[in-house]
């Protein structure tokens, strides 16, 4: 009950902070200040921070539905990453900087990086808090996207180094990205089913065609799979384990081509137009799949651990590494 | 079934066209970034289309008396293949050269042939296809746009949508209801030639999810057309449009849309030195499949050259080819995303992202996957 209230309030806050027309403006060059101020003053950015450090002390598992909602509501900034960064920093007694914070790998393209002021960055063997400036920020300049990569040929200027490992940082980022994918996949499923019931061709809704029903069934399976993957990743706690993160991101990422292909196929030409909202989700899904390690990265890592380990059976490996 | 489709080779005299068009294409794309070349047959450069016309690369299959080169479909295959392989910007003349010219040649009056074909072959006039309407997509036989007969010709009212190239085209060949009601479906449909500069025509561009405006809405408000706007026979529009779609569906452009991305990825792999293992396997998969799909498209070209109308084979190829084109960006994304510590150039990332976004349209334009599979099933005697 309490958790449901929390989710309801969170959604209300998001709808107020970033309605669709605001999201579109931010995607096309506006700054994030208006939306971010509302979000920040709501207190939700500190839900993962321990109570004694002034946060809500929620477990990652309890926060999972909220993080998915950031995807479903298309919040246009690295908010989940900031929540995680604040938790990781305060656990080590470091005061987090204000504004959006990225969880970043060296060289990798990061969604909404253009809007962030700081990043937790893996560089060589350490995780460091750095300030982002224009010399290291390389925007991708894609239509409707604020993705950028952080490029530094020599060591970046470090504000403070953390005790967590680069592996933990990447696992944390992957779990959040999986949750974001899950939220978007769920929203895309709802949108696509609704459209199939509305769009009439040959005298009846296209959703009455078996060919479309079979496609929508696959879309529903994939959306569910992505959500289960995200919840599993979050169940490992904070910070997440590498194995749980691997399973979460590989399964969520692998759902992206099916989810996007089916949603676009069912929508027909209208889904290709900018004005229609489907593309707000599918554009982000392509980038989210790539970000923080795609399917093959995590599959290779997980597979290597299994092969190098001594588990008698594959199920033993799964049970030993699964959080549930 | 389909066992008449066999590999065939390109005749040497058509193969001989290759060096010239290859050089022309290379010169044209030299300064274009990969993401622009990746637009493939959606890339627009009106001056380049004029130039192809001047140099004799358009209207290759049209008879010489109408300004064409009087050659067979293999000549066009070679030229088109070379242009698509490097992503030369062919959009302006694409529809005119591919399907409007053959349509006018087959069904048009002598006066229409003399008027339009030489100008298409010289790259002076461009066309677009007006089939889809807001409520008539897959169910094309339900079109509502109407032309009423008057003493001097026709009066046109209604709306088309998703019309590729409408912004730059001089003419639309539109599928229009010329008699009866929507309930009569295919019967009562005709094809009309609509000059887009005519009074009462409004073209409103539609922005797509990449930010480009390649298609448009076209509104007709009491547009007056002469009697000779009719192409072919009144009431035969449906059959004519269906035959037109066979041309539209079987060409190499239904296989090659992702080639620029593949080549950009290959260059990336060579640069970072990742040329064995899973990446090599994937590159092999791409090229092996391409080899077979190209052979299939050539085989259908052979049938067209022999005067046949391989409608079902064309549907098969379009489904297979567009599935291939669509899997390429997804597989390359997986490969790149699986090496998060590898440096990826901005140009490559932008190209990959553009292709991921636009790829879903490959199996929509020219008839959706579900509709094509229905046609194939009918060919199998199932419907
Ligand atoms: C990039 C692009 C360019 C285009 N250019 C042109 C152009 O130049 N000229 C032009 O006239 N049109 C053009 N189109 C429109 C194109 O022809 C239509 O998108 C296509 O015919 C499908 O129609 P629709 O989009 O209305 O989808 P719908 O017909 O609404 O279909 C939606 C979904 O329902 C499915 N469906 C519908 N009926 C059935 C059925 N009976 N059984 C099973 N499934 C079914 C479809 O397969 C699809 O998955 C273009 C489209 C795109 C995306």
XYZ file of C-alpha atoms and ligand atoms in Angstrom:
760
model
C 0.000 0.000 0.000
C 2.715 2.409 1.068
C 4.771 1.366 -1.949
C 1.810 1.913 -4.278
C 1.407 5.414 -2.911
C 5.077 6.002 -3.492
C 4.772 4.919 -7.132
C 1.630 6.987 -7.666
C 3.294 10.072 -6.239
C 6.375 9.435 -8.304
C 4.355 9.230 -11.522
C 2.493 12.425 -10.604
C 5.796 14.180 -10.001
C 7.156 12.978 -13.366
C 4.054 14.096 -15.228
C 4.446 17.514 -13.687
C 8.221 17.763 -14.140
C 8.348 16.490 -17.684
C 5.125 16.372 -19.701
C 5.547 15.245 -23.318
C 5.922 18.711 -24.796
C 8.695 19.490 -22.331
C 10.392 16.176 -23.113
C 10.352 16.954 -26.823
C 11.877 20.377 -26.199
C 14.652 18.971 -24.028
C 15.403 16.304 -26.614
C 15.752 19.063 -29.163
C 18.149 21.302 -27.251
C 16.425 22.891 -24.257
C 18.161 22.688 -20.911
C 16.886 20.435 -18.148
C 16.704 23.007 -15.344
C 12.918 23.270 -15.074
C 12.324 19.509 -14.928
C 15.347 18.804 -12.807
C 14.429 21.351 -10.152
C 11.017 19.791 -9.674
C 12.522 16.300 -9.531
C 15.299 17.342 -7.161
C 13.052 19.161 -4.725
C 10.661 16.189 -4.654
C 13.312 14.210 -2.762
C 13.004 11.245 -5.124
C 16.631 11.560 -6.228
C 17.641 10.372 -2.743
C 15.480 7.257 -2.485
C 18.510 4.961 -2.649
C 20.551 7.018 -0.173
C 20.621 5.552 3.356
C 18.290 7.123 5.903
C 21.144 8.161 8.156
C 22.620 10.058 5.222
C 19.353 11.883 4.679
C 17.785 9.601 2.071
C 14.778 7.275 1.952
C 16.940 4.161 2.319
C 14.958 2.149 -0.214
C 16.433 -1.114 -1.420
C 17.172 -1.332 -5.130
C 14.475 -3.991 -5.385
C 11.908 -1.644 -3.857
C 13.027 1.174 -6.144
C 12.833 -0.975 -9.300
C 9.243 -0.005 -10.249
C 10.181 3.668 -9.977
C 13.241 3.259 -12.137
C 11.174 1.443 -14.766
C 8.733 4.328 -14.660
C 11.539 6.723 -15.620
C 11.681 4.734 -18.864
C 7.935 4.458 -19.299
C 7.450 8.216 -18.714
C 10.480 9.079 -20.872
C 12.126 11.292 -18.272
C 14.747 13.134 -20.353
C 17.812 13.080 -18.099
C 20.048 10.513 -16.369
C 17.870 10.472 -13.239
C 18.241 6.796 -12.315
C 21.993 7.156 -12.747
C 21.962 10.165 -10.430
C 19.980 8.203 -7.822
C 22.553 5.422 -7.983
C 25.518 7.810 -7.960
C 24.164 9.597 -4.878
C 23.798 6.252 -3.106
C 27.292 5.079 -4.088
C 28.893 8.378 -3.083
C 27.135 8.789 0.266
C 27.937 5.178 1.223
C 31.557 6.230 1.044
C 30.886 9.419 2.959
C 31.204 11.680 -0.059
C 28.793 14.569 -0.524
C 27.245 14.234 -4.019
C 27.419 17.253 -6.326
C 24.094 18.738 -7.412
C 22.676 18.163 -10.886
C 22.596 15.027 -13.061
C 25.436 12.531 -12.595
C 26.377 9.895 -15.161
C 27.664 6.389 -14.632
C 30.188 6.242 -17.420
C 32.638 4.003 -19.148
C 35.609 5.452 -20.935
C 34.759 6.139 -24.578
C 31.226 4.730 -24.481
C 28.238 6.685 -25.780
C 25.862 7.584 -22.942
C 22.227 8.664 -23.342
C 21.528 12.235 -22.118
C 25.192 12.759 -21.261
C 24.976 16.269 -22.704
C 22.780 17.281 -19.773
C 24.999 16.006 -16.983
C 27.415 18.089 -14.950
C 29.288 15.238 -13.309
C 30.122 11.602 -13.862
C 31.364 8.578 -12.013
C 33.922 7.350 -14.518
C 35.980 4.212 -14.698
C 39.494 5.186 -15.676
C 42.244 2.599 -15.500
C 41.543 0.655 -12.279
C 39.626 3.291 -10.369
C 36.192 4.837 -10.246
C 36.429 8.597 -10.032
C 34.029 11.469 -9.658
C 34.759 14.025 -12.336
C 33.252 17.273 -13.483
C 32.170 17.216 -17.117
C 33.325 20.108 -19.278
C 33.153 20.762 -22.986
C 36.684 19.554 -23.646
C 35.813 15.958 -22.734
C 32.183 15.936 -23.879
C 31.600 14.804 -27.442
C 27.889 15.135 -28.387
C 26.653 12.697 -31.020
C 24.405 15.341 -32.567
C 21.639 12.889 -33.393
C 18.181 14.245 -34.125
C 16.120 14.173 -30.917
C 18.898 12.710 -28.807
C 21.286 14.250 -26.262
C 23.710 11.345 -26.243
C 27.396 12.038 -25.976
C 30.588 10.285 -25.110
C 33.242 11.294 -22.664
C 36.596 11.357 -24.382
C 39.834 11.899 -22.576
C 43.199 11.006 -23.991
C 44.971 11.626 -20.687
C 43.699 11.220 -17.144
C 40.647 13.383 -16.421
C 40.687 15.828 -13.568
C 39.514 13.779 -10.591
C 37.428 15.369 -7.833
C 37.558 12.253 -5.681
C 38.219 8.530 -6.152
C 35.829 5.877 -4.851
C 36.452 2.476 -3.316
C 34.057 0.605 -5.610
C 35.565 -1.156 -8.624
C 34.967 -0.311 -12.298
C 33.219 -3.680 -12.542
C 30.716 -2.645 -9.881
C 30.155 0.673 -11.601
C 29.416 -1.014 -14.904
C 27.130 -3.585 -13.259
C 25.198 -0.795 -11.521
C 24.796 1.110 -14.766
C 23.690 -2.035 -16.597
C 20.960 -2.858 -14.094
C 19.525 0.650 -14.303
C 19.584 0.541 -18.083
C 17.799 -2.833 -18.016
C 15.086 -1.307 -15.822
C 14.736 1.647 -18.167
C 14.400 -0.739 -21.144
C 11.780 -2.730 -19.242
C 9.734 0.388 -18.519
C 9.862 1.491 -22.144
C 9.038 -1.986 -23.454
C 5.955 -2.067 -21.238
C 4.830 1.347 -22.481
C 5.423 0.311 -26.098
C 3.347 -2.825 -25.560
C 0.409 -0.820 -24.183
C 0.619 1.683 -27.014
C 0.819 -0.979 -29.704
C -2.068 -3.060 -28.389
C -4.211 0.072 -28.168
C -3.329 1.022 -31.736
C -4.101 -2.477 -33.031
C -7.560 -2.205 -31.517
C -8.156 1.207 -33.078
C -6.712 1.038 -36.584
C -9.222 -0.263 -39.085
C -8.237 -1.835 -42.390
C -10.319 -4.264 -44.449
C -13.354 -3.274 -42.377
C -12.061 -4.358 -38.967
C -9.387 -3.510 -36.403
C -5.999 -4.865 -37.512
C -5.772 -6.496 -34.061
C -8.398 -8.979 -35.281
C -5.902 -10.379 -37.799
C -4.161 -13.498 -36.537
C -0.868 -12.384 -38.026
C -0.999 -9.250 -35.862
C -2.145 -11.155 -32.772
C 0.834 -13.490 -33.022
C 3.183 -10.520 -33.277
C 1.609 -8.807 -30.291
C 1.898 -12.015 -28.279
C 5.647 -12.019 -28.947
C 5.855 -8.347 -27.990
C 4.081 -9.106 -24.693
C 6.482 -11.992 -24.001
C 9.495 -9.784 -24.600
C 8.176 -6.941 -22.463
C 7.584 -9.361 -19.611
C 11.010 -10.926 -20.081
C 12.670 -7.518 -19.940
C 10.789 -6.598 -16.761
C 11.683 -9.891 -15.060
C 15.314 -9.344 -16.072
C 15.321 -5.857 -14.612
C 13.691 -6.976 -11.366
C 16.210 -9.808 -11.054
C 19.088 -7.379 -11.541
C 17.658 -5.078 -8.883
C 17.024 -7.978 -6.478
C 20.771 -8.393 -5.969
C 20.776 -5.214 -3.906
C 23.032 -2.231 -3.946
C 25.460 -2.361 -5.583
C 24.263 -5.197 -7.828
C 26.348 -8.288 -8.467
C 28.038 -8.679 -11.834
C 26.253 -11.935 -12.618
C 22.788 -10.562 -11.882
C 23.577 -7.433 -13.848
C 24.839 -9.554 -16.739
C 21.658 -11.625 -16.884
C 19.507 -8.507 -16.550
C 21.163 -6.431 -19.234
C 21.699 -9.260 -21.703
C 18.065 -10.329 -21.605
C 16.688 -6.774 -21.581
C 18.987 -5.705 -24.419
C 18.102 -8.756 -26.480
C 14.417 -7.845 -26.224
C 14.976 -4.492 -27.932
C 15.082 -5.604 -31.591
C 11.912 -7.681 -31.211
C 10.034 -5.027 -29.253
C 10.926 -2.211 -31.650
C 10.431 -4.256 -34.836
C 7.012 -5.499 -33.844
C 5.802 -2.155 -32.534
C 6.824 -0.429 -35.757
C 5.436 -3.172 -37.973
C 2.042 -3.014 -36.287
C 1.897 0.783 -36.439
C 2.705 0.991 -40.137
C 3.743 4.311 -41.643
C 2.390 6.475 -38.824
C 5.061 5.054 -36.511
C 7.749 6.413 -38.842
C 6.503 9.975 -38.450
C 8.149 12.269 -35.941
C 4.886 13.634 -34.653
C 3.641 10.259 -33.416
C 4.959 9.295 -29.974
C 6.148 5.759 -30.720
C 9.503 6.991 -31.942
C 10.191 8.695 -28.618
C 10.417 5.192 -27.154
C 11.999 3.226 -29.980
C 14.758 5.783 -30.576
C 15.724 5.524 -26.927
C 15.474 1.750 -26.933
C 18.105 1.448 -29.676
C 20.481 3.617 -27.682
C 19.687 1.918 -24.368
C 20.467 -1.460 -25.889
C 23.935 -0.257 -26.857
C 24.647 1.671 -23.668
C 26.435 0.052 -20.717
C 27.259 -3.104 -22.659
C 24.950 -4.793 -25.145
C 23.783 -8.419 -25.063
C 27.022 -9.941 -26.334
C 29.251 -8.129 -23.859
C 27.385 -9.436 -20.839
C 26.821 -12.883 -22.351
C 30.543 -13.313 -22.960
C 31.380 -12.158 -19.452
C 28.818 -14.441 -17.829
C 29.743 -17.403 -20.019
C 33.449 -16.977 -19.257
C 32.754 -17.048 -15.516
C 30.756 -20.234 -15.851
C 33.344 -21.973 -18.032
C 36.240 -20.929 -15.806
C 34.408 -21.890 -12.621
C 33.911 -25.357 -11.255
C 30.121 -25.652 -11.126
C 29.039 -29.273 -11.552
C 25.961 -28.284 -13.514
C 24.793 -25.148 -15.270
C 21.900 -24.941 -12.873
C 24.391 -24.951 -9.980
C 26.118 -21.952 -11.557
C 22.797 -20.189 -11.998
C 21.663 -20.882 -8.433
C 25.003 -19.824 -7.002
C 24.956 -16.493 -8.804
C 21.243 -15.653 -9.000
C 19.885 -13.313 -6.345
C 16.663 -15.345 -6.235
C 7.152 -24.429 -56.787
C 9.189 -21.403 -57.889
C 11.554 -23.889 -59.560
C 11.832 -21.801 -62.689
C 13.967 -19.326 -60.770
C 17.634 -20.122 -61.470
C 20.919 -18.238 -61.166
C 21.764 -16.295 -64.263
C 24.703 -14.111 -65.190
C 24.730 -10.526 -66.388
C 25.378 -10.329 -70.155
C 28.866 -8.921 -70.940
C 27.518 -5.907 -72.837
C 25.591 -4.837 -69.709
C 28.506 -5.659 -67.417
C 30.504 -3.275 -69.623
C 28.527 -0.341 -68.186
C 30.017 -0.925 -64.772
C 33.353 0.960 -64.876
C 31.808 4.234 -66.041
C 28.911 4.325 -63.564
C 31.220 3.154 -60.796
C 33.555 6.084 -61.372
C 30.669 8.531 -61.536
C 29.201 7.199 -58.293
C 32.565 7.286 -56.519
C 33.144 10.889 -57.562
C 29.687 11.884 -56.331
C 29.889 10.300 -52.891
C 33.521 11.210 -52.223
C 32.619 14.067 -49.894
C 29.482 12.563 -48.330
C 29.713 11.174 -44.779
C 28.580 7.580 -44.235
C 25.381 8.692 -42.492
C 24.327 10.607 -45.624
C 25.263 7.769 -47.963
C 23.338 5.405 -45.682
C 20.127 7.106 -46.847
C 20.547 4.897 -49.907
C 17.694 5.459 -52.368
C 16.208 8.085 -50.041
C 19.230 10.346 -50.524
C 18.402 13.411 -52.593
C 20.601 15.369 -55.000
C 18.639 16.875 -57.866
C 21.774 17.993 -59.708
C 23.153 14.447 -59.623
C 19.883 13.094 -61.046
C 20.136 15.629 -63.894
C 23.675 14.487 -64.504
C 22.759 10.788 -64.623
C 20.142 11.722 -67.201
C 22.623 13.694 -69.290
C 25.117 10.846 -69.203
C 22.554 8.293 -70.344
C 22.077 6.326 -67.127
C 18.323 6.895 -66.777
C 15.593 5.313 -68.859
C 17.989 2.535 -69.848
C 15.152 0.122 -70.569
C 13.042 2.623 -72.549
C 12.978 2.342 -76.347
C 15.328 4.716 -78.171
C 12.423 6.487 -79.883
C 11.356 7.774 -76.462
C 14.797 8.943 -75.445
C 15.791 5.693 -73.741
C 18.800 3.432 -74.301
C 16.750 0.535 -75.637
C 18.474 -1.922 -73.343
C 17.233 -4.734 -71.107
C 16.681 -4.924 -67.336
C 20.225 -6.215 -66.730
C 21.694 -2.906 -67.882
C 19.555 -1.133 -65.306
C 20.513 -3.714 -62.675
C 24.229 -2.966 -63.144
C 23.741 0.794 -62.937
C 21.417 0.668 -59.957
C 23.635 -1.788 -58.118
C 26.688 0.428 -58.464
C 24.787 3.498 -57.289
C 23.270 1.757 -54.272
C 26.511 0.039 -53.259
C 28.136 3.342 -52.296
C 24.976 5.228 -51.344
C 24.804 7.673 -54.251
C 21.840 10.064 -53.866
C 19.250 8.756 -56.319
C 15.927 9.689 -54.700
C 14.871 12.483 -57.060
C 14.625 10.334 -60.193
C 14.212 6.952 -58.498
C 10.460 6.469 -58.798
C 10.227 7.924 -62.305
C 13.012 5.704 -63.596
C 11.918 2.562 -61.762
C 8.190 2.495 -62.186
C 6.522 5.566 -63.646
C 8.346 5.265 -66.978
C 7.582 1.547 -67.467
C 3.960 2.249 -66.471
C 3.564 5.035 -69.025
C 5.317 2.924 -71.660
C 2.971 -0.011 -71.042
C -0.357 1.729 -70.538
C 0.071 5.322 -71.675
C -1.138 6.862 -74.906
C 1.340 7.650 -77.647
C 1.029 11.330 -76.742
C 1.816 10.606 -73.076
C 4.827 8.515 -74.042
C 6.190 11.252 -76.277
C 5.570 13.892 -73.653
C 6.931 12.190 -70.541
C 9.402 9.442 -71.387
C 12.164 11.543 -72.993
C 12.080 13.949 -70.048
C 12.271 11.087 -67.546
C 15.219 9.617 -69.441
C 17.027 12.942 -69.428
C 16.410 13.426 -65.714
C 14.355 16.580 -66.266
C 11.128 15.489 -64.586
C 10.525 13.519 -61.410
C 7.551 11.473 -60.212
C 5.916 10.218 -57.052
C 3.344 7.513 -56.342
C 0.039 8.404 -54.724
C -1.529 5.236 -53.437
C -1.828 5.429 -49.622
C -4.408 7.567 -47.860
C -4.981 8.121 -44.132
C -7.574 5.353 -44.017
C -6.244 3.228 -46.879
C -2.872 1.679 -46.221
C -2.768 -2.083 -46.606
C -6.404 -1.948 -47.652
C -5.571 -0.017 -50.778
C -8.805 -0.885 -52.537
C -10.636 1.371 -50.092
C -9.201 4.643 -51.489
C -11.588 7.568 -51.214
C -9.885 10.280 -53.245
C -12.279 10.923 -56.135
C -12.192 12.319 -59.610
C -15.502 13.451 -61.163
C -15.783 13.569 -64.907
C -16.580 16.967 -66.414
C -16.684 18.076 -70.035
C -13.006 19.103 -70.114
C -11.628 16.235 -68.061
C -11.689 15.624 -64.324
C -12.098 17.381 -60.995
C -10.065 15.842 -58.208
C -10.789 15.967 -54.475
C -9.240 14.120 -51.562
C -5.927 13.374 -49.903
C -2.879 11.136 -50.237
C -0.341 10.506 -47.486
C 3.196 9.142 -47.033
C 3.964 10.178 -50.595
C 7.723 9.803 -50.994
C 9.362 12.553 -53.062
C 6.148 14.604 -53.378
C 8.141 17.652 -52.347
C 10.442 17.441 -55.368
C 8.312 15.612 -57.905
C 6.682 17.275 -60.903
C 3.956 14.640 -61.250
C 2.105 12.140 -59.148
C 0.625 8.988 -60.590
C -2.328 8.587 -58.280
C -4.754 5.764 -57.679
C -8.146 7.458 -57.697
C -11.791 6.466 -57.499
C -13.363 7.519 -60.797
C -16.689 5.762 -60.353
C -18.775 3.951 -57.773
C -18.365 4.055 -54.021
C -15.822 2.723 -51.548
C -17.950 -0.436 -51.296
C -17.162 -1.321 -54.885
C -13.486 -1.520 -53.944
C -11.136 -2.385 -56.832
C -13.738 -1.704 -59.497
C -13.946 1.995 -60.258
C -10.290 2.786 -59.559
C -8.143 4.520 -62.174
C -4.650 5.942 -62.389
C -4.393 9.661 -63.039
C -1.378 11.804 -63.798
C -1.502 14.829 -61.519
C 0.836 17.790 -62.108
C 1.807 18.798 -58.586
C 2.079 22.448 -59.588
C -1.610 22.452 -60.555
C -3.999 24.829 -58.800
C -5.632 23.216 -55.763
C -2.749 20.858 -54.960
C -1.102 21.351 -51.562
C 1.973 19.374 -50.557
C 2.744 19.350 -46.848
C 5.992 17.634 -45.801
C 5.924 15.093 -42.950
C 8.953 14.917 -40.687
C 10.108 11.366 -40.014
C 11.782 9.919 -36.922
C 15.250 10.768 -38.228
C 14.272 14.424 -38.634
C 14.140 14.222 -42.441
C 11.127 15.108 -44.621
C 11.133 12.575 -47.422
C 7.435 11.914 -47.515
C 4.455 14.251 -47.508
C 0.728 14.682 -47.346
C -0.823 15.806 -50.607
C -4.231 17.503 -50.638
C -6.457 17.925 -53.691
C -9.018 20.697 -53.565
C -11.064 20.864 -56.774
C -8.016 20.191 -58.912
C -8.952 20.418 -62.597
C -7.254 17.877 -64.842
C -7.429 17.462 -68.620
C -8.986 14.381 -70.143
C -5.564 12.965 -70.991
C -4.609 12.822 -67.293
C -5.913 9.264 -67.360
C -3.192 6.611 -67.638
C -4.392 3.381 -69.229
C -8.035 2.439 -69.039
C -10.648 3.915 -66.794
C -11.520 1.377 -64.109
C -8.319 -0.614 -64.670
C -6.299 1.292 -62.072
C -6.135 -1.598 -59.665
C -4.668 -4.093 -62.117
C -2.231 -1.541 -63.469
C -1.075 -0.563 -59.975
C -0.611 -4.210 -59.021
C 1.570 -4.839 -62.064
C 3.527 -1.694 -61.183
C 4.235 -3.089 -57.736
C 6.059 -6.079 -59.277
C 8.666 -3.618 -60.565
C 8.688 -1.895 -57.237
C 9.327 -5.004 -55.207
C 11.985 -7.080 -56.924
C 14.906 -4.704 -57.478
C 18.269 -4.744 -55.692
C 17.162 -1.751 -53.598
C 15.158 -4.212 -51.504
C 18.410 -5.909 -50.505
C 21.046 -3.183 -50.522
C 19.635 -0.555 -48.119
C 22.068 -1.522 -45.343
C 25.212 -1.972 -47.437
C 26.739 1.380 -46.530
C 26.348 0.489 -42.857
C 27.982 -2.911 -43.393
C 30.929 -1.259 -45.115
C 31.270 1.399 -42.409
C 31.318 -1.382 -39.812
C 33.885 -3.382 -41.811
C 36.146 -0.315 -41.912
C 35.745 0.056 -38.160
C 36.711 -3.592 -37.569
C 39.772 -3.242 -39.771
C 40.796 -0.058 -37.981
C 40.577 -1.563 -34.509
C 42.028 -4.860 -35.755
C 39.132 -7.093 -34.713
C 39.089 -9.272 -37.812
C 38.727 -12.809 -36.452
C 36.200 -14.536 -34.207
C 32.519 -13.551 -33.929
C 32.955 -10.353 -35.975
C 34.429 -12.324 -38.862
C 31.599 -14.823 -38.573
C 29.049 -12.026 -38.761
C 30.804 -10.403 -41.718
C 30.703 -13.794 -43.424
C 27.020 -14.147 -42.692
C 26.317 -10.727 -44.200
C 28.280 -11.392 -47.371
C 27.128 -14.987 -47.862
C 23.477 -14.010 -47.575
C 24.048 -11.026 -49.836
C 25.524 -13.297 -52.482
C 22.440 -15.522 -52.529
C 19.893 -12.695 -52.326
C 21.643 -10.889 -55.175
C 21.487 -14.071 -57.245
C 17.773 -14.206 -56.530
C 17.221 -10.620 -57.612
C 19.235 -11.309 -60.771
C 17.108 -14.381 -61.475
C 13.938 -12.267 -61.294
C 15.604 -9.674 -63.510
C 16.134 -12.537 -65.971
C 12.419 -13.272 -65.890
C 11.564 -9.613 -66.456
C 14.032 -9.641 -69.378
C 12.143 -12.623 -70.794
C 8.920 -10.604 -70.630
C 7.389 -12.418 -67.677
C 5.673 -10.778 -64.697
C 6.993 -12.542 -61.593
C 4.591 -10.991 -59.086
C 4.854 -13.684 -56.411
C 8.600 -14.064 -56.763
C 8.912 -10.290 -56.354
C 6.972 -10.495 -53.070
C 9.217 -13.303 -51.864
C 12.332 -11.323 -52.641
C 11.052 -8.189 -51.014
C 10.242 -10.036 -47.797
C 13.591 -11.855 -47.751
C 15.569 -8.805 -48.818
C 14.005 -6.347 -46.381
C 14.391 -8.875 -43.543
C 18.090 -8.959 -44.383
C 18.299 -5.180 -44.550
C 16.576 -4.959 -41.171
C 18.686 -7.531 -39.364
C 21.935 -5.792 -40.336
C 21.612 -2.747 -38.024
C 20.397 -4.924 -35.134
C 23.339 -7.329 -35.484
C 25.908 -4.584 -35.931
C 24.488 -2.790 -32.883
C 24.893 -5.975 -30.899
C 28.477 -6.345 -32.091
C 29.419 -2.766 -31.286
C 27.550 -2.664 -27.983
C 29.336 -5.842 -27.004
C 32.676 -4.035 -27.196
C 31.958 -1.036 -24.987
C 35.663 -0.292 -24.538
C 36.362 0.007 -28.246
C 36.568 3.474 -29.761
C 33.692 4.113 -32.151
C 33.797 7.159 -34.411
C 30.965 9.672 -34.226
C 30.269 9.107 -37.930
C 29.907 5.373 -37.437
C 27.680 5.771 -34.379
C 25.480 8.253 -36.225
C 25.242 5.943 -39.229
C 24.328 2.971 -37.072
C 21.752 4.980 -35.186
C 20.203 6.363 -38.354
C 19.897 2.850 -39.738
C 18.378 1.437 -36.535
C 15.717 4.135 -36.632
C 14.842 3.946 -40.303
C 15.061 0.168 -40.796
C 11.464 -0.556 -39.664
C 10.242 1.393 -42.699
C 11.919 -1.075 -45.091
C 9.150 -3.630 -44.568
C 6.374 -1.002 -44.750
C 7.070 1.000 -47.914
C 5.913 -0.853 -51.016
C 3.559 -3.148 -49.060
C 3.934 -4.556 -45.553
C 5.450 -7.891 -44.644
C 2.056 -9.318 -43.659
C 0.506 -8.292 -46.979
C 3.429 -9.765 -48.951
C 3.198 -13.025 -47.050
C -0.495 -13.128 -47.883
C 0.386 -12.813 -51.567
C 2.973 -15.590 -51.255
C 0.430 -17.798 -49.488
C -2.012 -17.152 -52.313
C 0.726 -18.186 -54.739
C 1.039 -21.429 -52.800
C -2.656 -22.084 -53.401
C -3.571 -21.551 -49.763
C -6.038 -18.693 -50.163
C 9.139 5.367 -45.694
C 7.807 5.147 -46.339
C 7.593 5.597 -47.626
C 6.345 5.427 -48.234
N 6.161 5.925 -49.493
C 4.931 5.819 -50.069
C 4.669 6.394 -51.349
O 5.566 6.963 -51.971
N 3.425 6.308 -51.863
C 2.414 5.668 -51.203
O 1.325 5.609 -51.734
N 2.624 5.119 -49.986
C 3.851 5.177 -49.397
N 4.068 4.624 -48.143
C 2.951 4.015 -47.435
C 2.998 2.494 -47.434
O 2.638 2.001 -48.672
C 2.074 2.032 -46.309
O 2.732 2.334 -45.107
C 1.750 0.569 -46.323
O 0.984 0.248 -47.423
C 1.007 0.152 -45.045
O -0.085 0.974 -44.768
P -0.267 1.652 -43.336
O 0.998 2.318 -43.001
O -1.485 2.449 -43.379
O -0.409 0.441 -42.328
P -1.736 -0.400 -42.059
O -2.304 -0.855 -43.334
O -2.587 0.329 -41.117
O -1.124 -1.667 -41.342
C -0.748 -1.697 -39.982
C -0.339 -3.118 -39.656
O -1.435 -3.997 -39.863
C -1.074 -5.041 -40.741
N -2.213 -5.478 -41.516
C -3.099 -4.724 -42.200
N -3.991 -5.492 -42.804
C -3.661 -6.766 -42.514
C -4.201 -8.049 -42.866
N -5.281 -8.155 -43.642
N -3.603 -9.147 -42.385
C -2.514 -9.057 -41.607
N -1.970 -7.894 -41.237
C -2.539 -6.765 -41.690
C 0.013 -4.448 -41.588
O 0.803 -5.460 -42.184
C 0.763 -3.654 -40.555
O 1.584 -4.503 -39.816
C 5.305 4.773 -47.532
C 5.545 4.306 -46.242
C 6.765 4.488 -45.636
C 6.963 3.984 -44.250
